[in-house]
GROMACS .gro file of C-alpha atoms in nm:
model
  360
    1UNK     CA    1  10.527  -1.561   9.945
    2UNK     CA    2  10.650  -1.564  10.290
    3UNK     CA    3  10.677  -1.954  10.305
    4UNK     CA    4  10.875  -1.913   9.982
    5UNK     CA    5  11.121  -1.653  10.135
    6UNK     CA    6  11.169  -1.799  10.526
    7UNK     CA    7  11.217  -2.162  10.303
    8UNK     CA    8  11.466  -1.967  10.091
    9UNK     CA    9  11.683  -1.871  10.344
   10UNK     CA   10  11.640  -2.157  10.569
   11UNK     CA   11  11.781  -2.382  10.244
   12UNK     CA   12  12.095  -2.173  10.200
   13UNK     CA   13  12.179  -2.206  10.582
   14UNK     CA   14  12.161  -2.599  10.571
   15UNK     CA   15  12.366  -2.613  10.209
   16UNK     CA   16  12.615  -2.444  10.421
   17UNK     CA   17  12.585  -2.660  10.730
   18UNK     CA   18  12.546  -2.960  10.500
   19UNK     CA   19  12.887  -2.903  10.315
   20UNK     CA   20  13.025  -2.823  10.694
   21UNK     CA   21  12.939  -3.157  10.808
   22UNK     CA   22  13.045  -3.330  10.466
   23UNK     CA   23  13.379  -3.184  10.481
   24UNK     CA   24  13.491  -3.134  10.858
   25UNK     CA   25  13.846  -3.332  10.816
   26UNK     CA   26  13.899  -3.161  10.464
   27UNK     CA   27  14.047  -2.807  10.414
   28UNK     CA   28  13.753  -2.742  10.174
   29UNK     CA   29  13.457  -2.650  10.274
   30UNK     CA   30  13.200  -2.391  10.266
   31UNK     CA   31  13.159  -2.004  10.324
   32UNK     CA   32  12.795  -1.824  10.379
   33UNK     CA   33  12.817  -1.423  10.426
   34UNK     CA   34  12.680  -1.094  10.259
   35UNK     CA   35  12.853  -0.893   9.984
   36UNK     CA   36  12.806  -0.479  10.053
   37UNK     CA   37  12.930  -0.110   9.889
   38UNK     CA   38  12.925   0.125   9.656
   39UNK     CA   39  12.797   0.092   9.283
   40UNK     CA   40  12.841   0.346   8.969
   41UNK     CA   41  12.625   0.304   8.691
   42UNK     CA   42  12.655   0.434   8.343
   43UNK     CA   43  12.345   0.418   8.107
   44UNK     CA   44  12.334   0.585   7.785
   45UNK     CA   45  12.500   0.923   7.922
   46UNK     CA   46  12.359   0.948   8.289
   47UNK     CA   47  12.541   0.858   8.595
   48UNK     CA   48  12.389   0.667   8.896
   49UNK     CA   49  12.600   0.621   9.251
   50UNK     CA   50  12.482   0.433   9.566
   51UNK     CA   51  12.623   0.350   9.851
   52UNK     CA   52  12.532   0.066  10.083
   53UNK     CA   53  12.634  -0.019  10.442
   54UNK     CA   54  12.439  -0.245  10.399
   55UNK     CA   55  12.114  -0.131  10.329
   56UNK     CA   56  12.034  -0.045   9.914
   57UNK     CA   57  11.910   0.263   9.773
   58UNK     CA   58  11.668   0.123   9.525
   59UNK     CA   59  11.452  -0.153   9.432
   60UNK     CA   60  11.518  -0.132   9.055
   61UNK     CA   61  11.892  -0.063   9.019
   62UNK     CA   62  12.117  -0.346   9.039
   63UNK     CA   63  12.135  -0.527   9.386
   64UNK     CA   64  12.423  -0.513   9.642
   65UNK     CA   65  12.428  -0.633   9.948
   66UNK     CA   66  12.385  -0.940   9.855
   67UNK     CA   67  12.389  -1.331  10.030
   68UNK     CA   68  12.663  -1.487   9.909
   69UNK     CA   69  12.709  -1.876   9.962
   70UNK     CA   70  13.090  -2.027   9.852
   71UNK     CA   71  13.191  -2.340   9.788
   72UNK     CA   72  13.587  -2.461   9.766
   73UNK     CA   73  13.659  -2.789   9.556
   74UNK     CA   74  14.011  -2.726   9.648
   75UNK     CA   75  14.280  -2.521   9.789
   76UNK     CA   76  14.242  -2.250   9.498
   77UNK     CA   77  13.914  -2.263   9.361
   78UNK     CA   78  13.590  -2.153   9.505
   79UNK     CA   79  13.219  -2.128   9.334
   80UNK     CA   80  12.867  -2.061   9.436
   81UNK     CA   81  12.561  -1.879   9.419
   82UNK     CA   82  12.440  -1.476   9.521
   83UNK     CA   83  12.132  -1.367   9.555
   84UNK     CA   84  11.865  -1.136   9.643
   85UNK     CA   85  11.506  -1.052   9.707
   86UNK     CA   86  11.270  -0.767   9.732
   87UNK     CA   87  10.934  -0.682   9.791
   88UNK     CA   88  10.703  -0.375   9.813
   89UNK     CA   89  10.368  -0.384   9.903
   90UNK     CA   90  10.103  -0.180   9.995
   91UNK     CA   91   9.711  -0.113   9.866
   92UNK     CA   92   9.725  -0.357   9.600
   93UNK     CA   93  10.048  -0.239   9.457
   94UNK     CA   94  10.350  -0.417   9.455
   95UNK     CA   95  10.709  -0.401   9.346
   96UNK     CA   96  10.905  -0.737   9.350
   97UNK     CA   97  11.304  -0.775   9.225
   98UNK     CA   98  11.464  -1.072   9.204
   99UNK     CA   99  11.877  -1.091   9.178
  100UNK     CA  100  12.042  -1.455   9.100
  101UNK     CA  101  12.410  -1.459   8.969
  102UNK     CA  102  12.693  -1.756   8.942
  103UNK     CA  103  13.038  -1.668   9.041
  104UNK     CA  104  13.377  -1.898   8.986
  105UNK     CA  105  13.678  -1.762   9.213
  106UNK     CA  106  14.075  -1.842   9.171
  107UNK     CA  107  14.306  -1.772   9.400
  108UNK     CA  108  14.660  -1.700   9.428
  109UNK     CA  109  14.720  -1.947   9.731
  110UNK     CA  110  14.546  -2.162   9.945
  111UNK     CA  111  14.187  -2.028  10.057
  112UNK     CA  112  14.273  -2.098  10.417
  113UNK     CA  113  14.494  -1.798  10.428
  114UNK     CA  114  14.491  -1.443  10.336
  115UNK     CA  115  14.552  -1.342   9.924
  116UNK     CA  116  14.394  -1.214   9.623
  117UNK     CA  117  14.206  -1.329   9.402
  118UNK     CA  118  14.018  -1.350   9.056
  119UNK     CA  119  13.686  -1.383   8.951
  120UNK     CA  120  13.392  -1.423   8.693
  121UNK     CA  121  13.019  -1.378   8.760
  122UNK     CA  122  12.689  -1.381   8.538
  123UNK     CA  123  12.349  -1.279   8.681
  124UNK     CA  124  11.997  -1.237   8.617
  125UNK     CA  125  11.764  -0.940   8.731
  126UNK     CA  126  11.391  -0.999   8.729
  127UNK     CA  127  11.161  -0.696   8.823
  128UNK     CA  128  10.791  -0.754   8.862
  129UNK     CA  129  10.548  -0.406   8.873
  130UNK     CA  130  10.162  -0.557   8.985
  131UNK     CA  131   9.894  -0.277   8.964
  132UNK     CA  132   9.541  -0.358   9.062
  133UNK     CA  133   9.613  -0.708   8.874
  134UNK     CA  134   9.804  -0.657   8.600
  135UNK     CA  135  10.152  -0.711   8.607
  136UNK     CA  136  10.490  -0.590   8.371
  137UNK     CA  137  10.794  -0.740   8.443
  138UNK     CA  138  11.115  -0.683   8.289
  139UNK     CA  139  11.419  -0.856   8.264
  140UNK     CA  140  11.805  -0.837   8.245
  141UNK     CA  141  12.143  -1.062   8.240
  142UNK     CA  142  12.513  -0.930   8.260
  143UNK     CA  143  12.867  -1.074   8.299
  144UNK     CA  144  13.142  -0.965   8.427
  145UNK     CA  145  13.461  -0.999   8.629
  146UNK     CA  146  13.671  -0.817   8.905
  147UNK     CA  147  13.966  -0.872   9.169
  148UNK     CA  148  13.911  -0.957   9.513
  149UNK     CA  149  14.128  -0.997   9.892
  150UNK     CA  150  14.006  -1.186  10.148
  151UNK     CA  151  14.102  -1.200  10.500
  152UNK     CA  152  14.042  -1.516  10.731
  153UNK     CA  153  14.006  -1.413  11.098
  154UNK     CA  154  13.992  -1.633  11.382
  155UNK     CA  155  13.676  -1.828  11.492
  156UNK     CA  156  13.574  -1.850  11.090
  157UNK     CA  157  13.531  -1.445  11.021
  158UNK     CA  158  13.638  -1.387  10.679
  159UNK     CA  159  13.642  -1.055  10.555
  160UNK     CA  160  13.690  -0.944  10.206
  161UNK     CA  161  13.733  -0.641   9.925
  162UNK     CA  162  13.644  -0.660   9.555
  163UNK     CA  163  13.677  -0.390   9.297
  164UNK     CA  164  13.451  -0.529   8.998
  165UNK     CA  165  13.303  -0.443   8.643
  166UNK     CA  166  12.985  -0.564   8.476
  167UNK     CA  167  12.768  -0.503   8.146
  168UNK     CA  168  12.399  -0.506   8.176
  169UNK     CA  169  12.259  -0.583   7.821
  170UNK     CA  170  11.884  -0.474   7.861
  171UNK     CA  171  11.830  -0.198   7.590
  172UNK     CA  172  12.032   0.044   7.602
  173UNK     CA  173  12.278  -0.121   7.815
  174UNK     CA  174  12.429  -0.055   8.140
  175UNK     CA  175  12.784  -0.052   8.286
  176UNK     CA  176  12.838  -0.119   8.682
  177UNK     CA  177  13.161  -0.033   8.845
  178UNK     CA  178  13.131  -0.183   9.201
  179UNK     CA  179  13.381  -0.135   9.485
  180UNK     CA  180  13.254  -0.360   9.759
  181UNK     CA  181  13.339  -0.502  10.135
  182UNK     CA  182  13.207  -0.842  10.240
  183UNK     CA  183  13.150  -1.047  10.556
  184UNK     CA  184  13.120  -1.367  10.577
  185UNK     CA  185  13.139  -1.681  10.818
  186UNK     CA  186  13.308  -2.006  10.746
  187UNK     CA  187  13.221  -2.378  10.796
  188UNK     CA  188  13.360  -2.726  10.669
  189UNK     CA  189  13.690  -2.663  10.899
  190UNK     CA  190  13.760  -2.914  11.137
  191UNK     CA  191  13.712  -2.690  11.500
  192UNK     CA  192  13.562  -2.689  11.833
  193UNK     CA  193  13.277  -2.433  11.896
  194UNK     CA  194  13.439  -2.248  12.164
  195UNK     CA  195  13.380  -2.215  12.482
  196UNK     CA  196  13.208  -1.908  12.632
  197UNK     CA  197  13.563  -1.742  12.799
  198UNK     CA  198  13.617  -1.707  12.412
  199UNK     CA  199  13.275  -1.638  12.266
  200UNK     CA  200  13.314  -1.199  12.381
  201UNK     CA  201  13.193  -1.069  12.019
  202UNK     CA  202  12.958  -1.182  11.708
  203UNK     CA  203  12.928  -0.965  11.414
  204UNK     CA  204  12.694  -1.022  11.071
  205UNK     CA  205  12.378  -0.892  10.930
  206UNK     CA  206  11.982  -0.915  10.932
  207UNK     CA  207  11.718  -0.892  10.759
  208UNK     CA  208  11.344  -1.005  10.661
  209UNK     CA  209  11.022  -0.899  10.666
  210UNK     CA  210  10.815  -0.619  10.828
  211UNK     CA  211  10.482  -0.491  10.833
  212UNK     CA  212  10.401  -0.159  10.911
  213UNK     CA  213  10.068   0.030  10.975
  214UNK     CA  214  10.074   0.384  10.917
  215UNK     CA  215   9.739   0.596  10.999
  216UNK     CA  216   9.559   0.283  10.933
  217UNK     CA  217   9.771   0.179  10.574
  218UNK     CA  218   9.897  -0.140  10.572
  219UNK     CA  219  10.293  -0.151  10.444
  220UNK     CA  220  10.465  -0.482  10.374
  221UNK     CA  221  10.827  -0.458  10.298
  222UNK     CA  222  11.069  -0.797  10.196
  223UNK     CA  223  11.427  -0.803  10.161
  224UNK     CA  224  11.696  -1.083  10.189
  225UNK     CA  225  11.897  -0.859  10.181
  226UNK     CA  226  11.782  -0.573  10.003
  227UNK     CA  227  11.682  -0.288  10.149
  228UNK     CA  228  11.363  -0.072  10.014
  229UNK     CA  229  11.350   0.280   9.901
  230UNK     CA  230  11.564   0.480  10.143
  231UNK     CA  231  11.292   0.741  10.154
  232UNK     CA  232  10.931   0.522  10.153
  233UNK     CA  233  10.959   0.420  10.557
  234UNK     CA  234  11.111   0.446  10.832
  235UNK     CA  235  11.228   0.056  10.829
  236UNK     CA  236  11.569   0.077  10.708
  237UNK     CA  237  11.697  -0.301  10.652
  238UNK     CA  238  11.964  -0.510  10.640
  239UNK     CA  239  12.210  -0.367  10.896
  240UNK     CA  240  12.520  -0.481  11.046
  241UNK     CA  241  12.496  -0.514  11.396
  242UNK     CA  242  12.802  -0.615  11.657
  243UNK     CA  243  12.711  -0.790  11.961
  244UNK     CA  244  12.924  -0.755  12.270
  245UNK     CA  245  12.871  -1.019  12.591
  246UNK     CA  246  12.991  -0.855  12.893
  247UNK     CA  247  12.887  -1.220  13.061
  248UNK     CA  248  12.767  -1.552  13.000
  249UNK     CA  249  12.392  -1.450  12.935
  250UNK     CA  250  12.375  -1.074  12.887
  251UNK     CA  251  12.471  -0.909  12.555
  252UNK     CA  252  12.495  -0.528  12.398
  253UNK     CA  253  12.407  -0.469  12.030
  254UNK     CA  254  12.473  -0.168  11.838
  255UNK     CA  255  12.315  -0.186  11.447
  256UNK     CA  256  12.405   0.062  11.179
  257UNK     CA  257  12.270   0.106  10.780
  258UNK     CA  258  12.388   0.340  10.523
  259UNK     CA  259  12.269   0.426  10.225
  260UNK     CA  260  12.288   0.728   9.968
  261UNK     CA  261  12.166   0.710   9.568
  262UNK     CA  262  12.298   0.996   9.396
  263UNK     CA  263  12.157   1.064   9.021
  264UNK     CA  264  12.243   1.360   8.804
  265UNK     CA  265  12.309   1.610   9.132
  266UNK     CA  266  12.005   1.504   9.311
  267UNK     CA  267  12.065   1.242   9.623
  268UNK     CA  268  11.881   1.095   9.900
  269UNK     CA  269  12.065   0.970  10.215
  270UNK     CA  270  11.932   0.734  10.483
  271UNK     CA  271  12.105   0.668  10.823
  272UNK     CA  272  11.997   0.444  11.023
  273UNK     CA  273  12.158   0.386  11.446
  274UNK     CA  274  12.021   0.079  11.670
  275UNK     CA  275  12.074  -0.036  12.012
  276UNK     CA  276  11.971  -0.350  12.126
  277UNK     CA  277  12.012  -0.510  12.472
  278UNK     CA  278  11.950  -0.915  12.538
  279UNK     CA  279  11.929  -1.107  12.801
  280UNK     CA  280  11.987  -1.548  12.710
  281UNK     CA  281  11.869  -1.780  12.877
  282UNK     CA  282  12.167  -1.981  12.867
  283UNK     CA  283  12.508  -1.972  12.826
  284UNK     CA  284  12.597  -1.743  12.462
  285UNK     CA  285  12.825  -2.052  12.445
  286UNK     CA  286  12.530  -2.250  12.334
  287UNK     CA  287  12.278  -2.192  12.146
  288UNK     CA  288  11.955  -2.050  12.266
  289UNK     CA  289  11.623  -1.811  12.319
  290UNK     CA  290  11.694  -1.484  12.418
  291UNK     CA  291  11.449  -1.173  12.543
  292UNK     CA  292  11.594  -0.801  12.386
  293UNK     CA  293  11.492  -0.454  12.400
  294UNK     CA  294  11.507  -0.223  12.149
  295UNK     CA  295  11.576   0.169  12.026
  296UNK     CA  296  11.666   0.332  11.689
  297UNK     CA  297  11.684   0.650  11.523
  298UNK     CA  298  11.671   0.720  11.143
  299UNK     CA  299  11.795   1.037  10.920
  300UNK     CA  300  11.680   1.069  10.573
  301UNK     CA  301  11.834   1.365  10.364
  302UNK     CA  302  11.690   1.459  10.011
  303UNK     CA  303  11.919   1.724   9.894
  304UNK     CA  304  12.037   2.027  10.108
  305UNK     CA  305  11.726   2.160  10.262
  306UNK     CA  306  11.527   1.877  10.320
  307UNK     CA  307  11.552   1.605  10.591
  308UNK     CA  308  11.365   1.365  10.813
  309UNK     CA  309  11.463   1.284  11.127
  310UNK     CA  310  11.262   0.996  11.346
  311UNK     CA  311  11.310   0.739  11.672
  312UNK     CA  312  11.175   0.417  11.743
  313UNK     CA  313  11.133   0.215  12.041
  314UNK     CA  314  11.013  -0.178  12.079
  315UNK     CA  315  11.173  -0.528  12.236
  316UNK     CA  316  11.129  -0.857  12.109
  317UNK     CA  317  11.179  -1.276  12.158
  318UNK     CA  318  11.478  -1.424  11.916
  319UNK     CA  319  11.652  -1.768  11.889
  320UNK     CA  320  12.074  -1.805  11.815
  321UNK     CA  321  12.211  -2.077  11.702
  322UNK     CA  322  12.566  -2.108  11.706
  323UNK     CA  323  12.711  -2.368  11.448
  324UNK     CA  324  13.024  -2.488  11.388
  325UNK     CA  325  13.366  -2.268  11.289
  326UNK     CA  326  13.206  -1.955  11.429
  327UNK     CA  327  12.907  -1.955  11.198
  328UNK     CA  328  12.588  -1.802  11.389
  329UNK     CA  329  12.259  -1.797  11.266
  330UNK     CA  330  12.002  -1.529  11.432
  331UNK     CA  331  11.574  -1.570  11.379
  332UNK     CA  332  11.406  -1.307  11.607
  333UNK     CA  333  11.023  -1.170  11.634
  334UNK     CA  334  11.022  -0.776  11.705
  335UNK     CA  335  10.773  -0.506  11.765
  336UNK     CA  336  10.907  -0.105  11.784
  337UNK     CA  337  10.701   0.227  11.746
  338UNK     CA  338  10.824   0.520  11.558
  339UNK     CA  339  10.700   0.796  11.705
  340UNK     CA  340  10.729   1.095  11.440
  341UNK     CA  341  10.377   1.227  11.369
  342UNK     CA  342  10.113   1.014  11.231
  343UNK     CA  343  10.337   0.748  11.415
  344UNK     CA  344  10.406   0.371  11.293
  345UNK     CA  345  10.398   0.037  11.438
  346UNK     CA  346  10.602  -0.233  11.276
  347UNK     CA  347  10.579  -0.621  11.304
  348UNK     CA  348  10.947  -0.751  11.220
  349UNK     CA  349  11.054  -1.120  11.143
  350UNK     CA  350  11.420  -1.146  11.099
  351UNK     CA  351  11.699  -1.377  10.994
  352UNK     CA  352  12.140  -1.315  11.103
  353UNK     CA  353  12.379  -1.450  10.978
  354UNK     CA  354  12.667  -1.412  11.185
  355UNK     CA  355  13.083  -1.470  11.298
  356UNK     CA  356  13.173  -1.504  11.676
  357UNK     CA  357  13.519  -1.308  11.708
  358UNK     CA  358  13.744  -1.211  11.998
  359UNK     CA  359  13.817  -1.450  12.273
  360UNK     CA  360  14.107  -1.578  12.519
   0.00000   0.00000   0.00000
């Protein structure tokens, strides 16, 4: 399962470097980023919210965030795949969900600036429930459509909006209202990396795999990028994290994650802060192995009464490579300890994907 996921990921990376090389004197090209926000869900008479920044509220409901990868044939129209992929595990029982949807873009002027556009998406939902052995899965498609913004920032940062429907046709049916933020990183666009006077910020997203041992339990969690249940563990991932180089080889790195699922009055919130601290062994520049350490803190709120508050410590080993048009792509090995009574140690393997921004 693990080969699966790590080849997953790596495969979407190099279909985005592949089109970048393809198409460096063209203006099309390719973009590779992660689609985040809030999600209202109408089944048969009951309401469900949630809220993710970036990290989702449940493994069941229908995914966001999500990795996005785009592709533009021309100056107006863009298509390519979303996706993605959880997994819950622990004592023989595990919870898998799959997400895979198609989306076609048009927009009103040329994808190399800033402007709206419109767009059509289908998607399938696969859900897998194994018990001691025996597995259910269920199924679901939908279709939909919505209006989007983007933004193209310097050094390949594109930012964008959507405001989008969908219908869910699994018995009884489900509609999805979904207002979402996205961040993304392009390549295909004839430009220098820059040097490292203008390299002074990166921001994106991680996420990946962790195993956790709790009181002697084992607990293995997946997501690219879905997050878990806000309330099973203390490992709340994806997150968007902003790294800031005050030099050449030493970088700061705050990480946040939000997320709240609200269902007929009753809610759970999770809120997750990071620091991180790194020190490269080369120029940030260039791509290279850095050495980080490593503290968090978690809140998770169940109504008014009840909450959970906990802090984790750790440092790890990570490799950044920096691509072309701003694109940076993060793999890093982590250990932390959360200390809240029994205590947990966690085992991390993570993915980024990454923009560099700022500069001279």
């Amino acid at each position: 399962m693990l080969r699966f996921i790590l080849a997953l990921c790596m495969s979407v990376c190099l279909a985005a470097i592949s089109v970048s090389a393809q198409q460096k004197e063209s203006a099309s090209g390719a973009e590779i980023g992660t689609l985040f926000g809030l999600s209202h869900l109408s089944d048969n008479g009951e309401d469900v919210t949630l809220i993710g920044l970036p990290s989702a509220s449940l493994l069941y409901i229908y995914q966001n965030p999500s990795i996005y990868v785009s592709w533009f044939s021309n100056e107006r129209l863009a298509f390519g795949p979303e996706f993605s992929l959880g997994r819950f595990s622990v004592e023989g029982h595990s919870i898998t969900s799959l997400f895979l949807s198609g989306r076609t873009a048009f927009h009103s002027g040329s994808v190399s600036t800033s402007g709206a556009y419109v767009f059509c998406r289908g998607a399938l939902l696969l859900s897998i429930d194994n018990r001691s052995g025996e597995s259910e899965s269920d199924t679901d498609v939908s279709v939909g459509a919505g209006l989007g913004y983007c933004w193209p920032l310097a050094s390949g940062l594109v930012v964008r909006a959507e405001g989008g429907y969908r219908r869910w046709f699994e018995d009884p049916g489900v509609n999805e209202f979904s207002l979402l933020l996205g961040l993304g990183a392009r390549a295909g666009h004839a430009s220098a990396v820059e040097d490292s006077r203008s390299t002074r910020a990166e921001i994106g997203t991680l996420f990946g795999l962790s195993q956790l041992s709790i009181d002697g339990d084992g607990l293995t969690l997946i997501g690219i990028p879905l997050a878990p249940l806000p309330g099973i563990t203390q490992n709340l991932y994806p997150s968007i994290y902003v790294s800031w180089f005050p030099d050449d080889r030493f970088s700061i790195r705050p990480e946040f994650g939000l997320g709240r699922a609200s269902v007929d009055g009753e809610s759970i919130t999770s809120l997750y802060l990071a620091g991180q601290t790194g020190f490269h062994s080369g120029d940030v520049a260039a791509s290279g192995a850095y050495v980080f350490g490593h503290g968090a803190i978690r809140v998770i709120s169940a109504g008014e009464s009840e909450s959970d508050t906990d802090v984790g410590a750790g440092a790890g080993l990570g490799y950044r490579w920096r691509a072309r048009s701003g694109l940076v792509v993060r793999a890093e090995c982590r250990y932390r300890r959360w200390f809240d009574d029994p205590g947990t140690n966690e085992f991390s393997l993570l993915l980024g994907l990454g923009a560099s921004i700022g500069g001279s």
